[in-house]
Amino acid sequence: MGVITEIFNTISRVVVLPSFYYMIFQSAAPILLAALAVAVAIKANAINMGIEGIMTVTSLVCVLVSSAVGGQPAGGPWLGLVVAIIVGGLLGFAVSVFAFRLKIDIILVGIAMNLIGTGASVLLMYVLTGDRTTTTSLSSGTLPQLAIPLLKDIPFLGEVLSGHYVLTYLAYILVFVMSFFLFKTKLGLRIRAVGENEEAAESVGISSLRIKTIALIISGVLGGIAGAFMSECYLAYFSSGLIAGRGFVGLAACNMGSGNPGIICLCCLAFGIFYAFSNFSTLSNLSIYALNALPYAVVLVGVVIYSVYMRKKELKRLQGLESEENLEHGQPAK
Amino acid sequence: MENYLVMEDVTKIYNNGIIANDKVNFSARKGEIHAICGENGAGKTTLMKMLFGIEQPDEGKIIIKGKEMRLNSPTDAIKAGIGMVHQHFMQVPTLTVAENVTLGIEPTNGVVFDMEKAIKMTSECCEKYGFEINPKAHIQDLSVGVKQKVEIVKALVKGCEILILDEPTAVLTPQETKELFVQLKNLRDSGCTIIFISHKLNEVKELCDRVTVIKKGKTIGVWNIKDVTEADISRYMVGVDVDLDIPKKPAEPKENVLVVKDLTVYNEAGKKKVDGVSFSVRKGEIVGIAGVEGNGQREMIDAITGLSKYSYGSITLMGKEVKDMDIRGLRTNGLVHIPEDRNLYGCARSMSIRDNMIADKITDPKYNNGIFINEKAIKDDTDKWVDEFGVLCDDGDQLVGMLSGGNVQKVVVAREFTSYSELVVCDQPTRGIDVGAAEFVRERMVHMRDQGKAILLISADLAEIMSLSDSLIVMHGGKINAFFPDVKTLTEEDLGFYMLGVKHMSEEEIRGALHE
């Protein structure tokens, strides 16, 4: 009983804080970037399982580049972001080379990318900084936070929506950009055509290899931005375990949103709520470990609910409950 | 123009050593419909793949309008004015007609896909050649006949002057075929060269101007269509006359084996595809199911053979309800099934003929002692079946994937027909296999019937279904539209009317399909 009361107490203490809502948007941003990265690839029928690894590598690259040019005063974080984007794109390209030119199963390539990403980044960090866990010894700095004029002066709402990092805003803008890109542009049309019927695209002279490669490069670029977010917005340094499964959560969100940017965004915000909670452990007597594990448990529950929902839909189909003509005929619903 | 398109001494040897084309010569004039006839595996498809740039010839030349061309990809072929309508439509179901038609040559406004322009391009092309298609419709909502028109428009919109049609009538009703022929003749008269690949000699005779016959990778000859009869062409193709008459005694049906009552099935999209269908199949008869593709036959057969579930009505096999049976349960109760897609459902292509033939019988104590399999018994029996069913192969250890389509089907038939069976479901049993193998499969079906099995036959080949079936069910719009207890009096034209729903039978007559 005590635990349940404590949970309710924590919730009631937290939900009145504007900073809680601020944290929702901020925590959801990296997941959203990762999910969009996965989505663009999945629309071309290429699964970018390696997103976690790409984020790990690019977040370290960011920090290293930034500190090498002199950190925040010298605009290091911006250069770090640019290099992270390039490295992300290259890693996306590498996935496509392994999967489509060398014909290695794309899931295996993704797993390899994740393992290499974790291992290589720690090795590189140790070689360059002599530290095995974090790069706090380097002063890499963060990207700027933006105060939105007018909006920032509105009570409560201003505290929630204004003052986010540049990349947070970028993540939500990208939802619209990716929707437009996938559904309104020529390249988007080709990506969807290749994803749905590769042969059909090939038969009219579209190289599916090229389209998939482009999709994976874009996916890598988005992964690079997500990586940069983690080490230049979320934290101001890189540490081993920094990404902490956010790439995988993005994969789950992409699946639950069927690759559709709008729905993906909603899923990410839902996950963001639980990530935000874990930031307020000081206001609670609940175990901090439990709170930190909460988002992942919620993802698991979310995926289960999603598949139960899909199964229900399948059953409904069999019984024809969704069919309008059936209702017209007045057939009994079982 | 006499030599508008010339393929000269074209040779293609595949990596596995099969000589698909051996110095084949083919030429077409501007503004003619030119048929290419040949048995399965004769090399027609390979020849066309080379013309469309999917494969490259090892030797020989392709000359278009007097210019020698190297076609390294479909893009090159499209640029050279060649269009191809594949047997399986090359379309993206969730996109619109306009998007499919302009895919590859998308009109743009900067980087944005210009939907307005795409619709305009599509409707202009449709108007010019007299096709009636709604450019805004989604492909997945269209019927097979319209989808095929989309496929042709797709080629025309890219400025194609040579149009290759690979067995275009295989999926059409007689009426749709007629309409297609009118449109193809219009296209020819406007100067388009059409290459028509078909097994159906009556269609070749009706539509084409000239015919080239290919046999075992070699050109046999070219004839003006008015100089040859159907029998001539079939003689050139196979060397012997094809006898479409299947010798069989009148059926002696006994008790019911399969009883389907008020069956209703919904598809993935929640649309009702089978709507209260009732019929039965008795021992010792062949019941045929005819219908235009997409009228519920697929869903009904999937429900009967356990490939998908159903919600309303009942299906009983030998008196037992099959609803909660798995495939193994269905098989122990006497169902055997020759599936429509032999490569996907009918066999494991990367396994040997032996393994494929024994796959459904391996639980039999004769072939295993509980721990180890009895290789000797398996070898003896499968060797016997290879022999009995005339599978052309080196030996039983050969991989099924190495065999030709007809021989793969013989392996499937051998496995199914040697299993314990009461009900034999044959779904398109001779689709896309050569004449010799098809004849063999048909004879075997009659043989099974005479042994007292109940046979349910689904076929898009009207000649086949009319000559094999003892009684015939026609499906339209998910319902049984007609039932013919005796097929002998039925004409192909009449059948077409029922298939298209122009004519309907009374409920009284249709009730005859269920023998109680």
PDB file of C-alpha atoms in Angstrom, chain A residues 180 183-207 313-327 329 331-334, chain B residues 52 74-75 78 86 89-95 99-100 102-106 108 111-114 140 151 154 158 264-273 275 308-313 323:
ATOM      1  CA  PHE A 180       6.586  16.248 -46.421  1.00  0.00           C
ATOM      2  CA  PHE A 183       4.742  11.830 -48.940  1.00  0.00           C
ATOM      3  CA  LYS A 184       5.162  14.841 -51.197  1.00  0.00           C
ATOM      4  CA  THR A 185       8.556  14.693 -52.885  1.00  0.00           C
ATOM      5  CA  LYS A 186       9.762  12.652 -55.818  1.00  0.00           C
ATOM      6  CA  LEU A 187      12.470  10.962 -53.776  1.00  0.00           C
ATOM      7  CA  GLY A 188       9.942  10.167 -51.052  1.00  0.00           C
ATOM      8  CA  LEU A 189       7.634   8.590 -53.616  1.00  0.00           C
ATOM      9  CA  ARG A 190      10.495   6.485 -54.906  1.00  0.00           C
ATOM     10  CA  ILE A 191      11.473   5.432 -51.394  1.00  0.00           C
ATOM     11  CA  ARG A 192       7.916   4.274 -50.697  1.00  0.00           C
ATOM     12  CA  ALA A 193       7.658   2.539 -54.078  1.00  0.00           C
ATOM     13  CA  VAL A 194      10.916   0.644 -53.503  1.00  0.00           C
ATOM     14  CA  GLY A 195       9.845  -0.234 -49.978  1.00  0.00           C
ATOM     15  CA  GLU A 196       6.545  -1.683 -51.074  1.00  0.00           C
ATOM     16  CA  ASN A 197       7.373  -3.336 -54.392  1.00  0.00           C
ATOM     17  CA  GLU A 198      11.022  -3.362 -55.297  1.00  0.00           C
ATOM     18  CA  GLU A 199      10.462  -5.191 -58.572  1.00  0.00           C
ATOM     19  CA  ALA A 200       7.938  -2.626 -59.759  1.00  0.00           C
ATOM     20  CA  ALA A 201      10.379   0.194 -59.109  1.00  0.00           C
ATOM     21  CA  GLU A 202      13.191  -1.683 -60.854  1.00  0.00           C
ATOM     22  CA  SER A 203      10.996  -2.335 -63.885  1.00  0.00           C
ATOM     23  CA  VAL A 204      10.645   1.396 -64.565  1.00  0.00           C
ATOM     24  CA  GLY A 205      14.345   2.004 -64.278  1.00  0.00           C
ATOM     25  CA  ILE A 206      14.576   3.032 -60.619  1.00  0.00           C
ATOM     26  CA  SER A 207      17.638   1.506 -58.992  1.00  0.00           C
ATOM     27  CA  LYS A 313      -7.791  -5.899 -35.213  1.00  0.00           C
ATOM     28  CA  GLU A 314      -7.041  -9.221 -36.882  1.00  0.00           C
ATOM     29  CA  LEU A 315      -9.842 -10.926 -34.946  1.00  0.00           C
ATOM     30  CA  LYS A 316     -12.234  -8.119 -35.813  1.00  0.00           C
ATOM     31  CA  ARG A 317     -11.306  -8.559 -39.437  1.00  0.00           C
ATOM     32  CA  LEU A 318     -12.175 -12.235 -39.262  1.00  0.00           C
ATOM     33  CA  GLN A 319     -15.519 -11.425 -37.739  1.00  0.00           C
ATOM     34  CA  GLY A 320     -16.063  -8.540 -40.095  1.00  0.00           C
ATOM     35  CA  LEU A 321     -16.826  -6.005 -37.362  1.00  0.00           C
ATOM     36  CA  GLU A 322     -14.980  -3.315 -39.254  1.00  0.00           C
ATOM     37  CA  SER A 323     -16.853  -3.842 -42.428  1.00  0.00           C
ATOM     38  CA  GLU A 324     -19.532  -1.257 -43.053  1.00  0.00           C
ATOM     39  CA  GLU A 325     -21.455  -3.413 -45.480  1.00  0.00           C
ATOM     40  CA  ASN A 326     -21.735  -5.916 -42.668  1.00  0.00           C
ATOM     41  CA  LEU A 327     -23.477  -3.387 -40.438  1.00  0.00           C
ATOM     42  CA  HIS A 329     -26.791  -6.192 -43.509  1.00  0.00           C
ATOM     43  CA  GLN A 331     -25.221  -9.378 -39.284  1.00  0.00           C
ATOM     44  CA  PRO A 332     -24.752 -10.221 -35.594  1.00  0.00           C
ATOM     45  CA  ALA A 333     -21.391  -9.303 -34.125  1.00  0.00           C
ATOM     46  CA  LYS A 334     -19.883 -12.130 -32.135  1.00  0.00           C
TER      47      LYS A 334
ATOM     48  CA  PHE B  52      13.924  -5.459 -72.109  1.00  0.00           C
ATOM     49  CA  PRO B  74      15.358  -1.736 -68.282  1.00  0.00           C
ATOM     50  CA  THR B  75      16.199   1.977 -68.328  1.00  0.00           C
ATOM     51  CA  ILE B  78      12.702   2.174 -72.030  1.00  0.00           C
ATOM     52  CA  HIS B  86       5.002  -8.473 -67.048  1.00  0.00           C
ATOM     53  CA  PHE B  89       1.995  -6.694 -62.487  1.00  0.00           C
ATOM     54  CA  MET B  90       4.763  -4.323 -61.507  1.00  0.00           C
ATOM     55  CA  GLN B  91       2.666  -2.001 -59.396  1.00  0.00           C
ATOM     56  CA  VAL B  92       2.743  -0.456 -55.936  1.00  0.00           C
ATOM     57  CA  PRO B  93      -0.671  -1.228 -54.415  1.00  0.00           C
ATOM     58  CA  THR B  94      -0.997   1.689 -51.988  1.00  0.00           C
ATOM     59  CA  LEU B  95      -0.099   4.338 -54.565  1.00  0.00           C
ATOM     60  CA  GLU B  99       1.744   7.769 -59.225  1.00  0.00           C
ATOM     61  CA  ASN B 100       2.301   4.277 -60.587  1.00  0.00           C
ATOM     62  CA  THR B 102       4.603   8.198 -63.751  1.00  0.00           C
ATOM     63  CA  LEU B 103       6.950   6.312 -61.430  1.00  0.00           C
ATOM     64  CA  GLY B 104      10.430   6.630 -62.877  1.00  0.00           C
ATOM     65  CA  ILE B 105       9.569   9.732 -64.928  1.00  0.00           C
ATOM     66  CA  GLU B 106       7.904  11.689 -62.133  1.00  0.00           C
ATOM     67  CA  THR B 108       8.291  17.603 -60.417  1.00  0.00           C
ATOM     68  CA  VAL B 111      11.853  18.564 -55.626  1.00  0.00           C
ATOM     69  CA  VAL B 112       8.129  18.219 -54.991  1.00  0.00           C
ATOM     70  CA  PHE B 113       6.203  15.527 -56.844  1.00  0.00           C
ATOM     71  CA  ASP B 114       3.670  17.297 -59.069  1.00  0.00           C
ATOM     72  CA  GLN B 140      -5.282  -1.982 -54.548  1.00  0.00           C
ATOM     73  CA  GLU B 151       0.378  -1.576 -66.884  1.00  0.00           C
ATOM     74  CA  LYS B 154       2.589   2.828 -67.870  1.00  0.00           C
ATOM     75  CA  LYS B 158       7.040   6.575 -71.498  1.00  0.00           C
ATOM     76  CA  THR B 264     -18.372 -16.227 -44.825  1.00  0.00           C
ATOM     77  CA  VAL B 265     -14.782 -14.931 -44.884  1.00  0.00           C
ATOM     78  CA  TYR B 266     -13.401 -11.417 -44.460  1.00  0.00           C
ATOM     79  CA  ASN B 267     -10.069 -10.357 -45.921  1.00  0.00           C
ATOM     80  CA  GLU B 268      -7.285  -8.345 -44.235  1.00  0.00           C
ATOM     81  CA  ALA B 269      -9.016  -5.065 -44.976  1.00  0.00           C
ATOM     82  CA  GLY B 270     -12.198  -6.275 -43.283  1.00  0.00           C
ATOM     83  CA  LYS B 271     -14.000  -6.636 -46.584  1.00  0.00           C
ATOM     84  CA  LYS B 272     -16.410  -9.523 -47.010  1.00  0.00           C
ATOM     85  CA  LYS B 273     -14.907 -11.751 -49.695  1.00  0.00           C
ATOM     86  CA  ASP B 275     -20.560 -14.424 -48.619  1.00  0.00           C
ATOM     87  CA  SER B 308      -6.533 -18.858 -43.091  1.00  0.00           C
ATOM     88  CA  LYS B 309      -9.308 -18.747 -40.526  1.00  0.00           C
ATOM     89  CA  TYR B 310     -12.983 -18.026 -41.020  1.00  0.00           C
ATOM     90  CA  SER B 311     -15.694 -16.758 -38.724  1.00  0.00           C
ATOM     91  CA  TYR B 312     -19.148 -17.679 -39.925  1.00  0.00           C
ATOM     92  CA  GLY B 313     -20.549 -20.884 -41.331  1.00  0.00           C
ATOM     93  CA  LYS B 323     -12.429 -24.840 -37.831  1.00  0.00           C
TER      94      LYS B 323
END
